[in-house]
mmCIF file of C-alpha atoms in Angstrom:
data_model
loop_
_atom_site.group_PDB
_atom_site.id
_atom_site.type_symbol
_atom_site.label_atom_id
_atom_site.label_comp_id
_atom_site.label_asym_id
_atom_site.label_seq_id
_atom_site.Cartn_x
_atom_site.Cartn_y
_atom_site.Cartn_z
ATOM 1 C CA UNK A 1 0.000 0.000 0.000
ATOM 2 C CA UNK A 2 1.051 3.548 -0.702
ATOM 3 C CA UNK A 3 1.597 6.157 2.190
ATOM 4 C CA UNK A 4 2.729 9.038 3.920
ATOM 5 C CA UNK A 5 3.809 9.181 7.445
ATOM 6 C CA UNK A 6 4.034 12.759 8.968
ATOM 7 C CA UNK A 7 4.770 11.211 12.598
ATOM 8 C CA UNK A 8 4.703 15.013 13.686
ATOM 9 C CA UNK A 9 0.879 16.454 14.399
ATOM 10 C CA UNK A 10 2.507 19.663 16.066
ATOM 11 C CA UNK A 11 5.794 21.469 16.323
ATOM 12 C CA UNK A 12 6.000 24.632 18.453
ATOM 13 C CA UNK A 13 9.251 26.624 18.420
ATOM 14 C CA UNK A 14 10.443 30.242 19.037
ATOM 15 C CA UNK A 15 11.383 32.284 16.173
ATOM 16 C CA UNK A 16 14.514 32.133 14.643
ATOM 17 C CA UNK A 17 15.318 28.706 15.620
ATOM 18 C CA UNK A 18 15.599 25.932 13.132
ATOM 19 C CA UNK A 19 12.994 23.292 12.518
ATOM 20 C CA UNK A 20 12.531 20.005 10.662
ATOM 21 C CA UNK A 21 9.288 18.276 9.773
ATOM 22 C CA UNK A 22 9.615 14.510 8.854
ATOM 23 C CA UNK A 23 8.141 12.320 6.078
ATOM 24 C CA UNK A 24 8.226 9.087 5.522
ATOM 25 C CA UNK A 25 6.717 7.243 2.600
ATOM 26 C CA UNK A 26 6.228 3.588 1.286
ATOM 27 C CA UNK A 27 5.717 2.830 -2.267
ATOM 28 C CA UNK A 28 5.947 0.534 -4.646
ATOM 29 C CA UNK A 29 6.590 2.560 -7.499
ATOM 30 C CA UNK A 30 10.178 2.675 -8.985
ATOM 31 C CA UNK A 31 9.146 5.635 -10.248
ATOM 32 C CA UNK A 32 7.147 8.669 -8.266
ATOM 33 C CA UNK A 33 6.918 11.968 -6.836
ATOM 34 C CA UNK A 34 7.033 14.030 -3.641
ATOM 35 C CA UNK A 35 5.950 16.643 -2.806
ATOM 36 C CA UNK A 36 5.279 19.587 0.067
ATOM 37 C CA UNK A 37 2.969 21.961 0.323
ATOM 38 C CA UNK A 38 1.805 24.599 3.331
ATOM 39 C CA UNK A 39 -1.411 25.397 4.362
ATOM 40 C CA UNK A 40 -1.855 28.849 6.506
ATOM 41 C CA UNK A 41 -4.721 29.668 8.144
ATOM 42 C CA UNK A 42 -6.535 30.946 5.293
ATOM 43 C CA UNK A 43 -6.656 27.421 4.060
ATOM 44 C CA UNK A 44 -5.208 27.179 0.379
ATOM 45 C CA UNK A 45 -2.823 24.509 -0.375
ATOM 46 C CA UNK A 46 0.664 26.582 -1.447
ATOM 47 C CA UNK A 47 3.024 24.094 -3.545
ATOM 48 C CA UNK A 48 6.723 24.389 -2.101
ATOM 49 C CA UNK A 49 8.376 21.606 -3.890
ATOM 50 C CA UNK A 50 8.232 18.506 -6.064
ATOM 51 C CA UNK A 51 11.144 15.860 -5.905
ATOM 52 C CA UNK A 52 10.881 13.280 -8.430
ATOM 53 C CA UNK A 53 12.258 9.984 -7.321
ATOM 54 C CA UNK A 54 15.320 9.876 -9.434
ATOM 55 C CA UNK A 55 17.001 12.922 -8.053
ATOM 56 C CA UNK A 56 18.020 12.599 -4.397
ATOM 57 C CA UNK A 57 19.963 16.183 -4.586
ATOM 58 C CA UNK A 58 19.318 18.130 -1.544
ATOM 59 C CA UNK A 59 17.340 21.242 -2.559
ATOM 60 C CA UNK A 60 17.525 24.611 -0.753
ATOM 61 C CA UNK A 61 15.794 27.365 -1.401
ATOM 62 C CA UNK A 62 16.123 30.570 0.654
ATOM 63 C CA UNK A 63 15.300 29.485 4.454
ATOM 64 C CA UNK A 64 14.084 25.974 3.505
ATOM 65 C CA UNK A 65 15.363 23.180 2.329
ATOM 66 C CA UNK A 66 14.561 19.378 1.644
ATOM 67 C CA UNK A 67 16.351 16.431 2.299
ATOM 68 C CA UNK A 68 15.793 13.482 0.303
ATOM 69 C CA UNK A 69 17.359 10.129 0.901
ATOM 70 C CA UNK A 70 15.775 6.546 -0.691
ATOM 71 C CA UNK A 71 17.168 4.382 1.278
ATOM 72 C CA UNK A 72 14.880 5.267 4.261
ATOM 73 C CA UNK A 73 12.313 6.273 2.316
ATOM 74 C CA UNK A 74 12.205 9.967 3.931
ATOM 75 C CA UNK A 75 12.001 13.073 2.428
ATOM 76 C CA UNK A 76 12.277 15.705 5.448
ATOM 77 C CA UNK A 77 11.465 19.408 5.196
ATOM 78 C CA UNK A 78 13.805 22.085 7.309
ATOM 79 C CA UNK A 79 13.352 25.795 7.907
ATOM 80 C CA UNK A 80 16.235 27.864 9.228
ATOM 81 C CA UNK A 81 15.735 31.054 11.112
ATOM 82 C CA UNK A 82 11.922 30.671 11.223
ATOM 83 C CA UNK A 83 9.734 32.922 11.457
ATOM 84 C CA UNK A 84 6.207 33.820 12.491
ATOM 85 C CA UNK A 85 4.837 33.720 8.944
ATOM 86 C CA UNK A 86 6.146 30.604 8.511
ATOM 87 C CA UNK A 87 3.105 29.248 11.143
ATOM 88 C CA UNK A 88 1.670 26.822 9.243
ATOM 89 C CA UNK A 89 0.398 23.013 8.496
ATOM 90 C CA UNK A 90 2.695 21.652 6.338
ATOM 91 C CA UNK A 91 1.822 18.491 4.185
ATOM 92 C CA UNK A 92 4.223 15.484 2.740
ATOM 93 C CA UNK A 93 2.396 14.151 -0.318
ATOM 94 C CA UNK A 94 3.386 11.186 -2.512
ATOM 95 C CA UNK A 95 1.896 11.142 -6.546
ATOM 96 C CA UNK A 96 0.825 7.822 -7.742
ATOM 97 C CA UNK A 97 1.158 5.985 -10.492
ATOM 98 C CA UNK A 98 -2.439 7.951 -11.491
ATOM 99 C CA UNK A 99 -1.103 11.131 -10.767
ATOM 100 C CA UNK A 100 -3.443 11.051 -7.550
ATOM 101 C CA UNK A 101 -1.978 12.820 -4.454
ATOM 102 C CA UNK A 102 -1.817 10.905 -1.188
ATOM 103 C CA UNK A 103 -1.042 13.140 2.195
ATOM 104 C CA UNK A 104 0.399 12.724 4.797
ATOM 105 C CA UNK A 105 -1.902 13.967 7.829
ATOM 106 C CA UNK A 106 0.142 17.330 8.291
ATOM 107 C CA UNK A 107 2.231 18.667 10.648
ATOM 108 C CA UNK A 108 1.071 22.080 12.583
ATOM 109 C CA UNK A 109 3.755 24.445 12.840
ATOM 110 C CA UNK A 110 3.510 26.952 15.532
ATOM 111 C CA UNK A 111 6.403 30.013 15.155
ATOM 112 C CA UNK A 112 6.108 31.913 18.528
ATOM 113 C CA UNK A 113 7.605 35.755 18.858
ATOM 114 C CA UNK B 1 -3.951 33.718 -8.489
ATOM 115 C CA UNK B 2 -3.569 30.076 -9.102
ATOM 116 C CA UNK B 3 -5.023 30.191 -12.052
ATOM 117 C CA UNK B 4 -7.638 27.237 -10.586
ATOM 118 C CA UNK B 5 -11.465 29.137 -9.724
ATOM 119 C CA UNK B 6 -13.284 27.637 -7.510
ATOM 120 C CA UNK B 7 -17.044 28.406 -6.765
ATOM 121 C CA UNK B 8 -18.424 29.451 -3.979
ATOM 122 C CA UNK B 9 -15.956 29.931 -1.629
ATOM 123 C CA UNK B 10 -18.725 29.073 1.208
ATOM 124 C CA UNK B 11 -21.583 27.392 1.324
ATOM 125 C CA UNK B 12 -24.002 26.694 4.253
ATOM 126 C CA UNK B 13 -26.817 24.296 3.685
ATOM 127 C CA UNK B 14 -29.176 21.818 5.447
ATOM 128 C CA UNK B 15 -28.624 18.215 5.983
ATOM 129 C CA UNK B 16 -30.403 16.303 2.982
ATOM 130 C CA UNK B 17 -29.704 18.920 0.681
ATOM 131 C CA UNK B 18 -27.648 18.791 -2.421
ATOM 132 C CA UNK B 19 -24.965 21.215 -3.697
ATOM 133 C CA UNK B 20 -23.060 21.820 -6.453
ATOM 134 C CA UNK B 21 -19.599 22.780 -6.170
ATOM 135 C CA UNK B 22 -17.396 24.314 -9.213
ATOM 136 C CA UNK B 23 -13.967 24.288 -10.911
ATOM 137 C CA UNK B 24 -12.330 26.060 -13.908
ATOM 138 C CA UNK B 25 -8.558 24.673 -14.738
ATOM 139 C CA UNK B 26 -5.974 26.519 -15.670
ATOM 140 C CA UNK B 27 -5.812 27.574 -19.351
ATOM 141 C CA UNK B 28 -4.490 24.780 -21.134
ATOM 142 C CA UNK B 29 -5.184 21.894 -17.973
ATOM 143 C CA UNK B 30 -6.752 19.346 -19.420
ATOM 144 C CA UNK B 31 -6.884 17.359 -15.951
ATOM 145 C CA UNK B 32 -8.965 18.183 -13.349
ATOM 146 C CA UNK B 33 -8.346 16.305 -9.537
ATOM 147 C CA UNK B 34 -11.047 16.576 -6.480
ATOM 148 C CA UNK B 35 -10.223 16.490 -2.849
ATOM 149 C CA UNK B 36 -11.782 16.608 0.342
ATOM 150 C CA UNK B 37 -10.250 17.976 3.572
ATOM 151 C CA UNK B 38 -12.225 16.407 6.701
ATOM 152 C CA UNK B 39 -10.667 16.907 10.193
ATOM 153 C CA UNK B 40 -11.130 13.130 10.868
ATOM 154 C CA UNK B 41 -9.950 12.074 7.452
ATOM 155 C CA UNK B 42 -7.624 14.767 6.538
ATOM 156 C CA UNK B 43 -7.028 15.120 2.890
ATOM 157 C CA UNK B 44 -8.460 12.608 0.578
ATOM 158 C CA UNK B 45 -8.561 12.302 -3.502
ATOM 159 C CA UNK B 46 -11.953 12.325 -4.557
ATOM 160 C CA UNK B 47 -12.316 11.877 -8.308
ATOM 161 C CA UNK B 48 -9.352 12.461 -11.791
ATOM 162 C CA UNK B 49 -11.166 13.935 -15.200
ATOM 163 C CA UNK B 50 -9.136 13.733 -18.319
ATOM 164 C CA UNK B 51 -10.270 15.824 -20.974
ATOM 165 C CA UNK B 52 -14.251 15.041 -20.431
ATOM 166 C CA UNK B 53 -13.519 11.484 -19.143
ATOM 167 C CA UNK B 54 -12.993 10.102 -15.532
ATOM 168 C CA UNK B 55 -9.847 8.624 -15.313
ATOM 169 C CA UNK B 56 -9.479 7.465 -11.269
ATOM 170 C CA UNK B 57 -11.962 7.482 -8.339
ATOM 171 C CA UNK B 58 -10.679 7.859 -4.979
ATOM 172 C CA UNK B 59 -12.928 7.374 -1.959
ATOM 173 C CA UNK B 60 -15.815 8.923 -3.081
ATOM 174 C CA UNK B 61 -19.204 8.600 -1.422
ATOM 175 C CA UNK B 62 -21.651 6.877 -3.842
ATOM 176 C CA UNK B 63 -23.802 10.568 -2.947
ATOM 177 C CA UNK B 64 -21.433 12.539 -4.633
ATOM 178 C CA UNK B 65 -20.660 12.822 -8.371
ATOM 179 C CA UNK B 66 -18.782 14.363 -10.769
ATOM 180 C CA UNK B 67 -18.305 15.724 -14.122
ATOM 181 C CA UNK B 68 -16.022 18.019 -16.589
ATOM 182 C CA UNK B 69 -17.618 19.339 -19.330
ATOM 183 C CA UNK B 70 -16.204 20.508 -23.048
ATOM 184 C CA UNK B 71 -15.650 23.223 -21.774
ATOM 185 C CA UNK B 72 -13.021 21.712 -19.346
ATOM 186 C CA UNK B 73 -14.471 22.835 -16.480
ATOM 187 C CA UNK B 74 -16.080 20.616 -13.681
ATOM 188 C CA UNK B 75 -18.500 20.057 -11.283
ATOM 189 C CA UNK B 76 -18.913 17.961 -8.196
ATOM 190 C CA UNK B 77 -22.238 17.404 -7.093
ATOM 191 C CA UNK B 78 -22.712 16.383 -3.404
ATOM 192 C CA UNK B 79 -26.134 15.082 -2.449
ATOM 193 C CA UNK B 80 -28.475 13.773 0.293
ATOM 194 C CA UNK B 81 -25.503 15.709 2.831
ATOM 195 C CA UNK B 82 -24.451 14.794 6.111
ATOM 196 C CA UNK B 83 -22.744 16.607 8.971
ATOM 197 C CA UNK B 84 -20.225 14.531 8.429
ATOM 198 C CA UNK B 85 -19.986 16.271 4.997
ATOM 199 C CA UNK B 86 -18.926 19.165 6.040
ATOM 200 C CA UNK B 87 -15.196 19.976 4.653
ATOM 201 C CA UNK B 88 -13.081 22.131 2.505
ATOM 202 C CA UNK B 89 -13.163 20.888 -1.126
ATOM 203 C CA UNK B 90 -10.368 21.549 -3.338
ATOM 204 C CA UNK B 91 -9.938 20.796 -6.842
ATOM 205 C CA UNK B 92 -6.848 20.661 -8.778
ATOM 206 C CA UNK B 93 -5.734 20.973 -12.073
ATOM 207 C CA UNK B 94 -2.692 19.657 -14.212
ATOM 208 C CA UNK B 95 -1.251 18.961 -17.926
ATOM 209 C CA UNK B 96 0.212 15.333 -18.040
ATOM 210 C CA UNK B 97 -0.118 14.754 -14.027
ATOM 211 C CA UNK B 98 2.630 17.158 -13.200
ATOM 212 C CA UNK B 99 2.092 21.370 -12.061
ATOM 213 C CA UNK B 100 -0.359 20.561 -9.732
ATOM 214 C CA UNK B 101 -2.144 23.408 -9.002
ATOM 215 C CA UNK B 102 -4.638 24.212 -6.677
ATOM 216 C CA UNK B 103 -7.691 26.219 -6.222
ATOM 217 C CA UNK B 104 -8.429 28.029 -2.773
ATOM 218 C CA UNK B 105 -11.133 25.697 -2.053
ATOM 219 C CA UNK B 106 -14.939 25.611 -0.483
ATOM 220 C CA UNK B 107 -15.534 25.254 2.511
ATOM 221 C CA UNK B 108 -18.713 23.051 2.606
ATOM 222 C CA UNK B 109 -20.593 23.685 5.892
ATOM 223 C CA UNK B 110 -23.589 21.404 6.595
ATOM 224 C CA UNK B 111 -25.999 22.398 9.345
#
């Protein structure tokens, strides 16, 4: 069976520390994609980064940055220097074969002042 | 602007009603993607159009349906609602299965 594992429900940290969100995934698809996206309070979905399955690179981009790795199946989301705005539920999402999303449950990220 | 228009944004209705929720895709999307945000089942694909056709059904209630017209646009129809009902909907839209993008959703409020 196909799924995502966000074994975090909540995360509460003071600004400007660092924080990582986990994700763990099982497929059976040699082939697939991750991806993260945030929800903020005003509820849309905001797309933050896709990984296809072939390219373990670490990505960073500005304060954030993703670490892929395979061979345990993770693909872990970190924010340095955070920030208030970055307050959040973040979600781990795997693509199918039928280019159908499957979530993870989210992880609630609470940025205090 | 996504690009993805959803209609209404809100909607408040009576249990045993139906409603009829609404998606344009992006110019150019030929895919269009349901999914339903419950708190007690979190998010959850719904239903995959292709260019008029379904392609993929999720777990989707045998109340709801769903179509995408020539036009390319779509519609989910939910019927005979529950409390239980009550989410945001979000539809999606994509060329080839890739550039997911989203619309900002309705938030489906059954009373």
């Amino acid at each position: 069976a196909q799924k995502v594992t966000q074994a975090q429900t909540e995360i509460s940290v003071v600004e400007k520390e660092d924080v990582t969100l986990d994700c763990v995934y099982e497929t059976r698809d040699t082939t697939y994609y991750l991806f993260w996206y945030k929800q903020p309070p005003s509820g849309e979905l905001v797309f933050l980064i896709r990984r296809n399955s072939f390219d373990e690179q670490n990505e960073i981009s500005g304060r954030y940055s993703w670490n892929f790795q395979k061979s345990t199946s993770s693909f872990n989301f970190t924010i340095t220097a955070s920030q208030v705005v970055d307050s959040a539920v973040y979600f781990c999402a795997l693509m199918d074969s039928n280019y159908q999303l499957i979530w993870g449950a989210g992880t609630k990220l609470i940025i205090k002042p | 602007d996504s690009g993805v228009t959803q209609t209404p944004k809100h909607l408040i209705t009576a249990t045993g009603q139906r409603v009829t929720l609404r998606c344009s895709p992006r110019s150019g999307d030929l895919s269009v993607y349901w999914y339903q945000q419950s708190l007690d089942q979190g998010l959850q694909f719904l239903i995959h159009y292709y260019n008029g056709e379904e392609r993929a059904k999720g777990n989707i209630l045998e109340r709801f349906s769903a179509q995408q017209f020539p036009d390319l646009h779509s519609e989910l129809n939910l019927s005979s609602l529950e409390l239980g009902d009550s989410a945001l909907y979000f539809c999606a839209s994509s060329v080839g299965g890739l550039g997911y993008t989203f619309g900002s959703g309705t938030r489906l409020t059954v009373v």
